[in-house]
Short mmCIF file of N, CA and C in Angstrom, two decimals:
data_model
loop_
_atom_site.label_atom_id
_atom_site.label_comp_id
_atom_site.label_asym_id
_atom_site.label_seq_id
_atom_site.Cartn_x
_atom_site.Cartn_y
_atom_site.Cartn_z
N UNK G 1 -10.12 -18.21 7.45
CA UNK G 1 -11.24 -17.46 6.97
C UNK G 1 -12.37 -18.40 6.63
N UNK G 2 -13.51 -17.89 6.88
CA UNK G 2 -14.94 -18.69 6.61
C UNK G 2 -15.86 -17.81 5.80
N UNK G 3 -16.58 -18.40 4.75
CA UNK G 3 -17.24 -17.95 4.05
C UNK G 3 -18.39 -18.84 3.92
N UNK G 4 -19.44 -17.95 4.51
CA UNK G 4 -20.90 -18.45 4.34
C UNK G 4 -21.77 -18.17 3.30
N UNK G 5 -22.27 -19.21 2.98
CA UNK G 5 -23.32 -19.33 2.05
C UNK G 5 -24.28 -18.94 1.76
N UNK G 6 -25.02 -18.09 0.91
CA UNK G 6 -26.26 -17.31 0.73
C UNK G 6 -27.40 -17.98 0.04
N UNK G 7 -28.38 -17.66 -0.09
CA UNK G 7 -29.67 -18.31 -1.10
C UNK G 7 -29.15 -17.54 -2.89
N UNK G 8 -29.91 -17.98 -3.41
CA UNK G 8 -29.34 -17.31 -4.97
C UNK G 8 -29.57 -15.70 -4.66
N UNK G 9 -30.73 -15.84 -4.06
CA UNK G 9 -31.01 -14.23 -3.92
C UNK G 9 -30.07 -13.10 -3.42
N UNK G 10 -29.87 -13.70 -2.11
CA UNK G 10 -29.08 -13.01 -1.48
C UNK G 10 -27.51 -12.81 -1.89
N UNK G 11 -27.32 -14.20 -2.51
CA UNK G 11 -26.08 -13.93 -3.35
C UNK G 11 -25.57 -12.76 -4.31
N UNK G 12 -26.53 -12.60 -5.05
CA UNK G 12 -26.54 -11.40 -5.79
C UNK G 12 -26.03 -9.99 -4.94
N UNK G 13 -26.59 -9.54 -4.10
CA UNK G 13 -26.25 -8.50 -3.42
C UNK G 13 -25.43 -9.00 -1.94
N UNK G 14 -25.38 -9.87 -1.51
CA UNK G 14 -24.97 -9.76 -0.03
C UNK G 14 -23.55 -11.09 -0.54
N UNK G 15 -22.38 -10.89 0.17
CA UNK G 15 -21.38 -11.44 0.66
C UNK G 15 -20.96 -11.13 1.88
N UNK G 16 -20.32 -12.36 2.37
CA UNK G 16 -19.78 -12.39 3.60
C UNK G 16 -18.95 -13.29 3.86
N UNK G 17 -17.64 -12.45 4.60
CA UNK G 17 -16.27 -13.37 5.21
C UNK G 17 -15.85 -13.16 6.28
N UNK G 18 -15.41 -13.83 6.61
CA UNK G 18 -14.40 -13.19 8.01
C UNK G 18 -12.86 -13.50 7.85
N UNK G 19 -12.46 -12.32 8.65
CA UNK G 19 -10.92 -12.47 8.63
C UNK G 19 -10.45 -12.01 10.32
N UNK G 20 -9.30 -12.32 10.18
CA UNK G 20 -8.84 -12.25 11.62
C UNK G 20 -7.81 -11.50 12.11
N UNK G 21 -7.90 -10.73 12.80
CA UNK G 21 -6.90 -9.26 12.99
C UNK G 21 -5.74 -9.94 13.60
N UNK G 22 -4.57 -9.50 13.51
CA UNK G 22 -3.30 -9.74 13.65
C UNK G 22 -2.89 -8.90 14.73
N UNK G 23 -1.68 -9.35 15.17
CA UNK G 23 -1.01 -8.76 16.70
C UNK G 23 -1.01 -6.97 16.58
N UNK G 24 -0.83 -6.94 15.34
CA UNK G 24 -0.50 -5.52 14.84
C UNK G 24 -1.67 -4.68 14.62
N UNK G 25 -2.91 -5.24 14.54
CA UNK G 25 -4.18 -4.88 14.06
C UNK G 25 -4.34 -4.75 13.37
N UNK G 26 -4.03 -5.42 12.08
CA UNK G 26 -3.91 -5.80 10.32
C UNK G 26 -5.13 -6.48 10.08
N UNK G 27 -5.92 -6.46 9.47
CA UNK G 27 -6.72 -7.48 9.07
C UNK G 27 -6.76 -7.76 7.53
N UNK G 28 -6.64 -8.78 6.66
CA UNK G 28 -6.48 -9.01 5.31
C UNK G 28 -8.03 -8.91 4.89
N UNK G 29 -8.64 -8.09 3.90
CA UNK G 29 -9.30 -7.98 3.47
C UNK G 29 -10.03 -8.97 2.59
N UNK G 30 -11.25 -10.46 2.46
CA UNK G 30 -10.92 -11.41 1.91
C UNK G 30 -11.32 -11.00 0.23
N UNK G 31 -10.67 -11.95 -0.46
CA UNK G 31 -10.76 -11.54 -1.95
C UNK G 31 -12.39 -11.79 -2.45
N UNK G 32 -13.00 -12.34 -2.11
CA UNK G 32 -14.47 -12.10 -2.19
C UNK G 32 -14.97 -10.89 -1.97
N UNK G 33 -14.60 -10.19 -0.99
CA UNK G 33 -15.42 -8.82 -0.70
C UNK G 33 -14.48 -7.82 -1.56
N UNK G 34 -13.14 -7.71 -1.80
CA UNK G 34 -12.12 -7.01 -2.14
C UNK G 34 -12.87 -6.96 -4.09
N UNK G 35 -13.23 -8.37 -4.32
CA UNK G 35 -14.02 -7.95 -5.43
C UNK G 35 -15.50 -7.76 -5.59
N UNK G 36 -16.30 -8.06 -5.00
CA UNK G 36 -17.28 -7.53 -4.78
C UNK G 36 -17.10 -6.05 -4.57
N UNK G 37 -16.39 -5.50 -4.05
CA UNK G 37 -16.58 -3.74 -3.92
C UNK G 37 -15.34 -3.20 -4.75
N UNK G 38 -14.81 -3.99 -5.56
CA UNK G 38 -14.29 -3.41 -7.06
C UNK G 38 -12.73 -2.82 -6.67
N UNK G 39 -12.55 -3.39 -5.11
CA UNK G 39 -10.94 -2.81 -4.87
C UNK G 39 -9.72 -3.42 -4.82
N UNK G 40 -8.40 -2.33 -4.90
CA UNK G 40 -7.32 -3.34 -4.97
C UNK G 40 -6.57 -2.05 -4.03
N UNK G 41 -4.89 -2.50 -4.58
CA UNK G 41 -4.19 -1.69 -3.62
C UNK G 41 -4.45 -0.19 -3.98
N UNK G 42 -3.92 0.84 -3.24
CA UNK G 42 -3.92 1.90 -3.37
C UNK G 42 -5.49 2.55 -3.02
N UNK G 43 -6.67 1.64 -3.23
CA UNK G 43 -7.89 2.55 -2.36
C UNK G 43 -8.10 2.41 -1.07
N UNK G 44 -8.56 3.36 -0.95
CA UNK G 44 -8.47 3.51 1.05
C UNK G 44 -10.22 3.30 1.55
N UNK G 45 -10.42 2.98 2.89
CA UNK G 45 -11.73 2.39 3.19
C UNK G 45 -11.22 3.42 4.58
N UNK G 46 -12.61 3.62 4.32
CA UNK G 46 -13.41 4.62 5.86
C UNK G 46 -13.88 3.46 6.38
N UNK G 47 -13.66 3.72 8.09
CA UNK G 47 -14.33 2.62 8.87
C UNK G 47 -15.45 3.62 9.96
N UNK G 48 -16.68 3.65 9.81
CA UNK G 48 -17.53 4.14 10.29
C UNK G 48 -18.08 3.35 11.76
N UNK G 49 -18.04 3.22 12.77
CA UNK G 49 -18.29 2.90 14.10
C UNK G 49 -19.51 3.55 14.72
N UNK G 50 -20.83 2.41 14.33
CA UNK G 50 -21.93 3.32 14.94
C UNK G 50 -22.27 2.66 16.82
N UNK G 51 -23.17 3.46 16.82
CA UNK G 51 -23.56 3.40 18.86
C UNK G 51 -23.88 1.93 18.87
N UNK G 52 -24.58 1.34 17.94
CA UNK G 52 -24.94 -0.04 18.20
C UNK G 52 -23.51 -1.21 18.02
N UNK G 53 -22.65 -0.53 17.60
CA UNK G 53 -21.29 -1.72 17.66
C UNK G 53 -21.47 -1.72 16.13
N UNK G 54 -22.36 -1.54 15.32
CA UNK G 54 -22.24 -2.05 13.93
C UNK G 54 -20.81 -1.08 12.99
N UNK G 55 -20.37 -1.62 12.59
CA UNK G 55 -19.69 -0.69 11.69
C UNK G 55 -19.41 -0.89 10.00
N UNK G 56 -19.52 0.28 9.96
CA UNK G 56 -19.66 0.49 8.20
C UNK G 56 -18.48 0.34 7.51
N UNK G 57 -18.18 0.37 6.64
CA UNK G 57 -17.14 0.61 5.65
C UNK G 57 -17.19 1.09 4.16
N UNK G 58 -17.04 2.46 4.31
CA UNK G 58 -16.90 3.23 2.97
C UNK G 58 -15.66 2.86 2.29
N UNK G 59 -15.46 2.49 0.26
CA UNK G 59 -14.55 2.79 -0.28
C UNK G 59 -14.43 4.18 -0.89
N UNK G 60 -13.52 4.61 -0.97
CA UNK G 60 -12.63 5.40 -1.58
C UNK G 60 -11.85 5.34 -2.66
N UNK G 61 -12.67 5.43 -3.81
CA UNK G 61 -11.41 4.68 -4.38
C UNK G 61 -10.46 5.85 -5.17
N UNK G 62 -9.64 5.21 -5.70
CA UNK G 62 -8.27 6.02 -6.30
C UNK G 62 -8.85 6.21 -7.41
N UNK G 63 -7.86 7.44 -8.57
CA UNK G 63 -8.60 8.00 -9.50
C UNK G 63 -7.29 8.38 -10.62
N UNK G 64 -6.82 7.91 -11.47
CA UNK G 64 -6.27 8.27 -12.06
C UNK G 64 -6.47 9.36 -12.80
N UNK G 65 -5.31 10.57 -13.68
CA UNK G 65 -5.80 11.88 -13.89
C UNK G 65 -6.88 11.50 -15.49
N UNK G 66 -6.20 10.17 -15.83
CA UNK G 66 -7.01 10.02 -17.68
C UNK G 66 -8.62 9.84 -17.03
N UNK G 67 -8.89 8.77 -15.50
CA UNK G 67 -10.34 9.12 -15.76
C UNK G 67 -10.85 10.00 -15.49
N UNK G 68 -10.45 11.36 -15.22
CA UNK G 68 -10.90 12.59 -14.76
C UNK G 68 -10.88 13.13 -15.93
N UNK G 69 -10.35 13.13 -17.15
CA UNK G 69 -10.46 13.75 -18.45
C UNK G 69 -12.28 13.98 -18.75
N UNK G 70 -12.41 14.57 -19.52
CA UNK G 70 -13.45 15.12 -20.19
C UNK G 70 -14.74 15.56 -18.78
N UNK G 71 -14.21 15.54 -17.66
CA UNK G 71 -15.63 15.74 -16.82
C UNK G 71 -15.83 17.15 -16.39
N UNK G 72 -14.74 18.08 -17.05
CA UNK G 72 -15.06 19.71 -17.11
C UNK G 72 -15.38 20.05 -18.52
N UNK G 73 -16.37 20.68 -18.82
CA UNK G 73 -17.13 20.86 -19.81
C UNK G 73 -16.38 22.95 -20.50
N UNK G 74 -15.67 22.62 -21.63
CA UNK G 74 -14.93 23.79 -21.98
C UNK G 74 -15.79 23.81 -23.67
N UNK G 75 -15.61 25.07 -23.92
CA UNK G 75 -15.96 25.39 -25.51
C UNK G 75 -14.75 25.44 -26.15
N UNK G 76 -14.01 25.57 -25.82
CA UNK G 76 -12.50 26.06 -26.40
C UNK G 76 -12.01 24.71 -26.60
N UNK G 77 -11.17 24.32 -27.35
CA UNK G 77 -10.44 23.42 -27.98
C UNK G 77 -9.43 23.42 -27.07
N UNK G 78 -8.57 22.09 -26.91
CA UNK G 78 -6.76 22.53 -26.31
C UNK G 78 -6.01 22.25 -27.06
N UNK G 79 -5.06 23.16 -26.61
CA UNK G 79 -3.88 23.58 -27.78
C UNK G 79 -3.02 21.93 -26.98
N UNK G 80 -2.49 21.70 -28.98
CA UNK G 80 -1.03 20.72 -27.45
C UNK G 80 0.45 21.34 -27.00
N UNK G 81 0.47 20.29 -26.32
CA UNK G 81 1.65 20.76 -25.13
C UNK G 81 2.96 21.54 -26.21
N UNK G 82 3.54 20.86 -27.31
CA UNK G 82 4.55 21.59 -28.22
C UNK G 82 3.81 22.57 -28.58
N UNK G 83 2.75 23.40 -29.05
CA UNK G 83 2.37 24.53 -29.34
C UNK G 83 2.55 25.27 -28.48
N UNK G 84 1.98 25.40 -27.09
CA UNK G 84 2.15 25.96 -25.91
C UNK G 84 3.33 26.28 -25.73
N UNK G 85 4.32 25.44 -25.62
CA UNK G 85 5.30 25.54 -24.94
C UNK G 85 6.35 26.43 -26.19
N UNK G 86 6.28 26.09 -27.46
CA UNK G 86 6.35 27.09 -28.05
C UNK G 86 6.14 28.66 -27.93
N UNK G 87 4.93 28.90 -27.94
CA UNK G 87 4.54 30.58 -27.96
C UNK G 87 4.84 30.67 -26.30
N UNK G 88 5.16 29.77 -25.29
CA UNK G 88 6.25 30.02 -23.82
C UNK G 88 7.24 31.00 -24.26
N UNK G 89 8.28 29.70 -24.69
CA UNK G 89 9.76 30.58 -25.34
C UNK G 89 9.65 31.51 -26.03
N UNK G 90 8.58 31.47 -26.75
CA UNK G 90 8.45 33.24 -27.98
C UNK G 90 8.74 34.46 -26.87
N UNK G 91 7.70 34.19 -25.75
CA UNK G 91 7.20 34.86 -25.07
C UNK G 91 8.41 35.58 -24.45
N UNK G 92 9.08 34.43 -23.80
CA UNK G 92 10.07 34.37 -22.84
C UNK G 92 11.18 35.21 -23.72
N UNK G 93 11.63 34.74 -25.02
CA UNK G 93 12.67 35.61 -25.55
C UNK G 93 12.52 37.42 -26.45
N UNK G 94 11.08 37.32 -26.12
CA UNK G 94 10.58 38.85 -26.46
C UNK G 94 11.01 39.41 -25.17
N UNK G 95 10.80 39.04 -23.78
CA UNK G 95 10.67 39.79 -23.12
C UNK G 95 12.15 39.78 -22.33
N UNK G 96 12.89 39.19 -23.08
CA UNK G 96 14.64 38.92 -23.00
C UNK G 96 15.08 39.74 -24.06
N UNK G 97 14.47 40.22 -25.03
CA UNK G 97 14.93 41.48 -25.85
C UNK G 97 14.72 42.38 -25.43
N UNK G 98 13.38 42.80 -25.09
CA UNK G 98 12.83 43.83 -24.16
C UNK G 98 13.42 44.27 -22.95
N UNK G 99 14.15 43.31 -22.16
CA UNK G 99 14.90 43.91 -21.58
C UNK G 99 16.40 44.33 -21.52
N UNK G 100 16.79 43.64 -22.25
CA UNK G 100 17.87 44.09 -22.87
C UNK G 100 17.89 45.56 -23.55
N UNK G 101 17.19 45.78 -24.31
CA UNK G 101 17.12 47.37 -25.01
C UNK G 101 17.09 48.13 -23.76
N UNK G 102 16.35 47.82 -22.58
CA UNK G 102 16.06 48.81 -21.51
C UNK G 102 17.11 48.78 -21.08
N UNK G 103 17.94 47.93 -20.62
CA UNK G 103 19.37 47.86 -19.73
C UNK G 103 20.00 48.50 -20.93
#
């Protein structure tokens, strides 16, 4: 792998490496760009192929469910999970009496 050198300027925004595809068509992603675009295992990259030969590369990245917390906007409070699951079984054994009287 080779990694070329930028002016300060260009440093800031632009990196560049090369890597070299394997028999299999693997190519190792180099750790310069892998941190520059903030990824590790588990995110996936779109490879975009335009008419001029250039091609793009979108990340994707992965999302765990905690950082998805708070980004639906509710008025209501949440109950926790032992409360819930509580007035479940209430539920569940009313309607296990209830049928019982009917049978």
């Amino acid at each position: 792998m080779s990694i070329i050198e930028f002016s300060d300027d260009q440093a800031l925004s632009v990196v560049k490496a090369t890597s070299r595809i394997s028999s299999r068509g693997q190519i190792v992603i180099p750790m310069e760009i892998r941190k520059k675009l903030g990824i590790g295992e588990g995110d996936h990259l779109t490879f975009i192929a335009e008419k001029n030969g250039e091609v793009k590369v979108e990340v994707v990245k992965r999302q765990r469910i905690t950082e998805l917390f708070g980004i639906l906007k509710t008025h209501k409070s949440f109950k926790p999970v032992d409360e819930i699951r509580k007035e479940a079984y209430e539920k569940m054994a009313q309607k296990e009496l209830k049928d019982g009287e009917e049978g």
